[in-house]
Amino acid sequence: MVRMPLTPAEVERGERLGALLRRARGERSMLAVALDAGVSPETLRKIESGRVATPAFSTIAAISGVLGLSLDAVWSEIGTDAERRTTAARIAS
C-alpha cells in the first residue's frame, strides 16, 4: 500500500497535537504515560515530536484518557476553524 504524502495542514496539526500532549503530560515521565496508555514509549515520543502527524484514533484516545484530556478538548485545540466547522456540520445533519 502506498501512503500519500501528508499535506502541510496535516503536518501542522500533528505538531499542535504533539505540543498539546507534551503540555498535558507536564512532569510525568514519557515512559509512565506510554505504559499507562498501552502504547510504546517510542510511539508517544514520535507523536509528541510531530514525527507521527496522523496517529490512530485509538492511540490518541488512550493517551488522552491517561492525561485526563477529553477528545473534544483535543480536537478544539488541534483542529483548524474550517475542520471544526466541517465536523460540527456533519454532527448536526
mmCIF file with all atom_site columns, C-alpha atoms in Angstrom:
data_model
loop_
_atom_site.group_PDB
_atom_site.id
_atom_site.type_symbol
_atom_site.label_atom_id
_atom_site.label_alt_id
_atom_site.label_comp_id
_atom_site.label_asym_id
_atom_site.label_entity_id
_atom_site.label_seq_id
_atom_site.pdbx_PDB_ins_code
_atom_site.Cartn_x
_atom_site.Cartn_y
_atom_site.Cartn_z
_atom_site.occupancy
_atom_site.B_iso_or_equiv
_atom_site.pdbx_formal_charge
_atom_site.auth_seq_id
_atom_site.auth_comp_id
_atom_site.auth_asym_id
_atom_site.auth_atom_id
_atom_site.pdbx_PDB_model_num
ATOM 1  C CA . MET A 1 1  ? 0.000   0.000  0.000  1.00 0.00 ? 1  MET A CA 1
ATOM 2  C CA . VAL A 1 2  ? 1.343   3.402  -0.998 1.00 0.00 ? 2  VAL A CA 1
ATOM 3  C CA . ARG A 1 3  ? 0.857   6.114  1.581  1.00 0.00 ? 3  ARG A CA 1
ATOM 4  C CA . MET A 1 4  ? 0.058   9.574  0.298  1.00 0.00 ? 4  MET A CA 1
ATOM 5  C CA . PRO A 1 5  ? 2.362   12.361 1.497  1.00 0.00 ? 5  PRO A CA 1
ATOM 6  C CA . LEU A 1 6  ? 0.981   14.481 4.299  1.00 0.00 ? 6  LEU A CA 1
ATOM 7  C CA . THR A 1 7  ? -0.333  17.913 3.482  1.00 0.00 ? 7  THR A CA 1
ATOM 8  C CA . PRO A 1 8  ? 1.192   20.935 5.206  1.00 0.00 ? 8  PRO A CA 1
ATOM 9  C CA . ALA A 1 9  ? -2.047  21.250 7.202  1.00 0.00 ? 9  ALA A CA 1
ATOM 10 C CA . GLU A 1 10 ? -1.730  17.653 8.443  1.00 0.00 ? 10 GLU A CA 1
ATOM 11 C CA . VAL A 1 11 ? 1.883   18.245 9.449  1.00 0.00 ? 11 VAL A CA 1
ATOM 12 C CA . GLU A 1 12 ? 0.913   21.398 11.360 1.00 0.00 ? 12 GLU A CA 1
ATOM 13 C CA . ARG A 1 13 ? -1.970  19.587 13.074 1.00 0.00 ? 13 ARG A CA 1
ATOM 14 C CA . GLY A 1 14 ? 0.445   16.827 14.115 1.00 0.00 ? 14 GLY A CA 1
ATOM 15 C CA . GLU A 1 15 ? 2.802   19.415 15.586 1.00 0.00 ? 15 GLU A CA 1
ATOM 16 C CA . ARG A 1 16 ? -0.087  21.024 17.519 1.00 0.00 ? 16 ARG A CA 1
ATOM 17 C CA . LEU A 1 17 ? -1.111  17.592 18.815 1.00 0.00 ? 17 LEU A CA 1
ATOM 18 C CA . GLY A 1 18 ? 2.421   16.846 19.981 1.00 0.00 ? 18 GLY A CA 1
ATOM 19 C CA . ALA A 1 19 ? 2.688   20.182 21.778 1.00 0.00 ? 19 ALA A CA 1
ATOM 20 C CA . LEU A 1 20 ? -0.685  19.648 23.464 1.00 0.00 ? 20 LEU A CA 1
ATOM 21 C CA . LEU A 1 21 ? 0.279   16.184 24.702 1.00 0.00 ? 21 LEU A CA 1
ATOM 22 C CA . ARG A 1 22 ? 3.654   17.415 25.996 1.00 0.00 ? 22 ARG A CA 1
ATOM 23 C CA . ARG A 1 23 ? 1.939   20.237 27.916 1.00 0.00 ? 23 ARG A CA 1
ATOM 24 C CA . ALA A 1 24 ? -0.681  17.883 29.329 1.00 0.00 ? 24 ALA A CA 1
ATOM 25 C CA . ARG A 1 25 ? 1.959   15.334 30.351 1.00 0.00 ? 25 ARG A CA 1
ATOM 26 C CA . GLY A 1 26 ? 3.783   18.005 32.340 1.00 0.00 ? 26 GLY A CA 1
ATOM 27 C CA . GLU A 1 27 ? 6.273   16.455 34.748 1.00 0.00 ? 27 GLU A CA 1
ATOM 28 C CA . ARG A 1 28 ? 5.051   12.884 34.231 1.00 0.00 ? 28 ARG A CA 1
ATOM 29 C CA . SER A 1 29 ? 7.592   10.708 32.510 1.00 0.00 ? 29 SER A CA 1
ATOM 30 C CA . MET A 1 30 ? 7.014   9.723  28.915 1.00 0.00 ? 30 MET A CA 1
ATOM 31 C CA . LEU A 1 31 ? 7.549   6.091  29.915 1.00 0.00 ? 31 LEU A CA 1
ATOM 32 C CA . ALA A 1 32 ? 4.838   6.167  32.599 1.00 0.00 ? 32 ALA A CA 1
ATOM 33 C CA . VAL A 1 33 ? 2.280   7.835  30.331 1.00 0.00 ? 33 VAL A CA 1
ATOM 34 C CA . ALA A 1 34 ? 3.026   5.486  27.440 1.00 0.00 ? 34 ALA A CA 1
ATOM 35 C CA . LEU A 1 35 ? 2.763   2.365  29.574 1.00 0.00 ? 35 LEU A CA 1
ATOM 36 C CA . ASP A 1 36 ? -0.460  3.581  31.227 1.00 0.00 ? 36 ASP A CA 1
ATOM 37 C CA . ALA A 1 37 ? -1.914  4.249  27.763 1.00 0.00 ? 37 ALA A CA 1
ATOM 38 C CA . GLY A 1 38 ? -0.788  0.890  26.398 1.00 0.00 ? 38 GLY A CA 1
ATOM 39 C CA . VAL A 1 39 ? 1.455   2.348  23.709 1.00 0.00 ? 39 VAL A CA 1
ATOM 40 C CA . SER A 1 40 ? 5.191   2.136  23.306 1.00 0.00 ? 40 SER A CA 1
ATOM 41 C CA . PRO A 1 41 ? 7.308   4.997  24.628 1.00 0.00 ? 41 PRO A CA 1
ATOM 42 C CA . GLU A 1 42 ? 8.728   5.321  21.096 1.00 0.00 ? 42 GLU A CA 1
ATOM 43 C CA . THR A 1 43 ? 5.222   5.862  19.696 1.00 0.00 ? 43 THR A CA 1
ATOM 44 C CA . LEU A 1 44 ? 4.495   8.567  22.268 1.00 0.00 ? 44 LEU A CA 1
ATOM 45 C CA . ARG A 1 45 ? 7.867   10.200 21.582 1.00 0.00 ? 45 ARG A CA 1
ATOM 46 C CA . LYS A 1 46 ? 7.173   10.283 17.849 1.00 0.00 ? 46 LYS A CA 1
ATOM 47 C CA . ILE A 1 47 ? 3.691   11.749 18.358 1.00 0.00 ? 47 ILE A CA 1
ATOM 48 C CA . GLU A 1 48 ? 4.960   14.387 20.783 1.00 0.00 ? 48 GLU A CA 1
ATOM 49 C CA . SER A 1 49 ? 7.757   15.365 18.403 1.00 0.00 ? 49 SER A CA 1
ATOM 50 C CA . GLY A 1 50 ? 5.365   15.614 15.439 1.00 0.00 ? 50 GLY A CA 1
ATOM 51 C CA . ARG A 1 51 ? 7.046   12.757 13.545 1.00 0.00 ? 51 ARG A CA 1
ATOM 52 C CA . VAL A 1 52 ? 3.750   10.836 13.535 1.00 0.00 ? 52 VAL A CA 1
ATOM 53 C CA . ALA A 1 53 ? 1.333   13.512 12.390 1.00 0.00 ? 53 ALA A CA 1
ATOM 54 C CA . THR A 1 54 ? -1.694  11.249 11.917 1.00 0.00 ? 54 THR A CA 1
ATOM 55 C CA . PRO A 1 55 ? -1.724  8.680  14.724 1.00 0.00 ? 55 PRO A CA 1
ATOM 56 C CA . ALA A 1 56 ? -4.544  6.168  15.042 1.00 0.00 ? 56 ALA A CA 1
ATOM 57 C CA . PHE A 1 57 ? -7.684  7.377  16.787 1.00 0.00 ? 57 PHE A CA 1
ATOM 58 C CA . SER A 1 58 ? -7.417  4.624  19.393 1.00 0.00 ? 58 SER A CA 1
ATOM 59 C CA . THR A 1 59 ? -3.870  5.712  20.214 1.00 0.00 ? 59 THR A CA 1
ATOM 60 C CA . ILE A 1 60 ? -4.902  9.322  20.753 1.00 0.00 ? 60 ILE A CA 1
ATOM 61 C CA . ALA A 1 61 ? -7.957  8.229  22.750 1.00 0.00 ? 61 ALA A CA 1
ATOM 62 C CA . ALA A 1 62 ? -5.790  6.091  25.047 1.00 0.00 ? 62 ALA A CA 1
ATOM 63 C CA . ILE A 1 63 ? -3.136  8.774  25.591 1.00 0.00 ? 63 ILE A CA 1
ATOM 64 C CA . SER A 1 64 ? -5.757  11.482 26.081 1.00 0.00 ? 64 SER A CA 1
ATOM 65 C CA . GLY A 1 65 ? -7.558  9.347  28.646 1.00 0.00 ? 65 GLY A CA 1
ATOM 66 C CA . VAL A 1 66 ? -4.374  8.839  30.658 1.00 0.00 ? 66 VAL A CA 1
ATOM 67 C CA . LEU A 1 67 ? -3.681  12.574 30.539 1.00 0.00 ? 67 LEU A CA 1
ATOM 68 C CA . GLY A 1 68 ? -7.234  13.499 31.533 1.00 0.00 ? 68 GLY A CA 1
ATOM 69 C CA . LEU A 1 69 ? -7.992  15.208 28.221 1.00 0.00 ? 69 LEU A CA 1
ATOM 70 C CA . SER A 1 70 ? -11.367 14.811 26.562 1.00 0.00 ? 70 SER A CA 1
ATOM 71 C CA . LEU A 1 71 ? -11.292 14.126 22.847 1.00 0.00 ? 71 LEU A CA 1
ATOM 72 C CA . ASP A 1 72 ? -13.423 17.250 22.372 1.00 0.00 ? 72 ASP A CA 1
ATOM 73 C CA . ALA A 1 73 ? -10.717 19.285 24.094 1.00 0.00 ? 73 ALA A CA 1
ATOM 74 C CA . VAL A 1 74 ? -8.031  17.706 21.928 1.00 0.00 ? 74 VAL A CA 1
ATOM 75 C CA . TRP A 1 75 ? -9.943  18.437 18.716 1.00 0.00 ? 75 TRP A CA 1
ATOM 76 C CA . SER A 1 76 ? -10.739 22.007 19.744 1.00 0.00 ? 76 SER A CA 1
ATOM 77 C CA . GLU A 1 77 ? -7.046  22.562 20.395 1.00 0.00 ? 77 GLU A CA 1
ATOM 78 C CA . ILE A 1 78 ? -5.566  20.958 17.285 1.00 0.00 ? 78 ILE A CA 1
ATOM 79 C CA . GLY A 1 79 ? -8.227  21.326 14.585 1.00 0.00 ? 79 GLY A CA 1
ATOM 80 C CA . THR A 1 80 ? -8.386  24.358 12.351 1.00 0.00 ? 80 THR A CA 1
ATOM 81 C CA . ASP A 1 81 ? -11.509 26.526 12.319 1.00 0.00 ? 81 ASP A CA 1
ATOM 82 C CA . ALA A 1 82 ? -12.531 25.034 8.966  1.00 0.00 ? 82 ALA A CA 1
ATOM 83 C CA . GLU A 1 83 ? -12.087 21.464 10.229 1.00 0.00 ? 83 GLU A CA 1
ATOM 84 C CA . ARG A 1 84 ? -14.122 22.183 13.366 1.00 0.00 ? 84 ARG A CA 1
ATOM 85 C CA . ARG A 1 85 ? -16.927 23.769 11.293 1.00 0.00 ? 85 ARG A CA 1
ATOM 86 C CA . THR A 1 86 ? -16.998 20.744 8.984  1.00 0.00 ? 86 THR A CA 1
ATOM 87 C CA . THR A 1 87 ? -17.169 18.384 11.962 1.00 0.00 ? 87 THR A CA 1
ATOM 88 C CA . ALA A 1 88 ? -19.945 20.421 13.565 1.00 0.00 ? 88 ALA A CA 1
ATOM 89 C CA . ALA A 1 89 ? -21.918 20.441 10.310 1.00 0.00 ? 89 ALA A CA 1
ATOM 90 C CA . ARG A 1 90 ? -21.619 16.636 9.993  1.00 0.00 ? 90 ARG A CA 1
ATOM 91 C CA . ILE A 1 91 ? -22.824 16.147 13.550 1.00 0.00 ? 91 ILE A CA 1
ATOM 92 C CA . ALA A 1 92 ? -25.770 18.498 13.039 1.00 0.00 ? 92 ALA A CA 1
ATOM 93 C CA . SER A 1 93 ? -27.005 16.744 9.893  1.00 0.00 ? 93 SER A CA 1
#
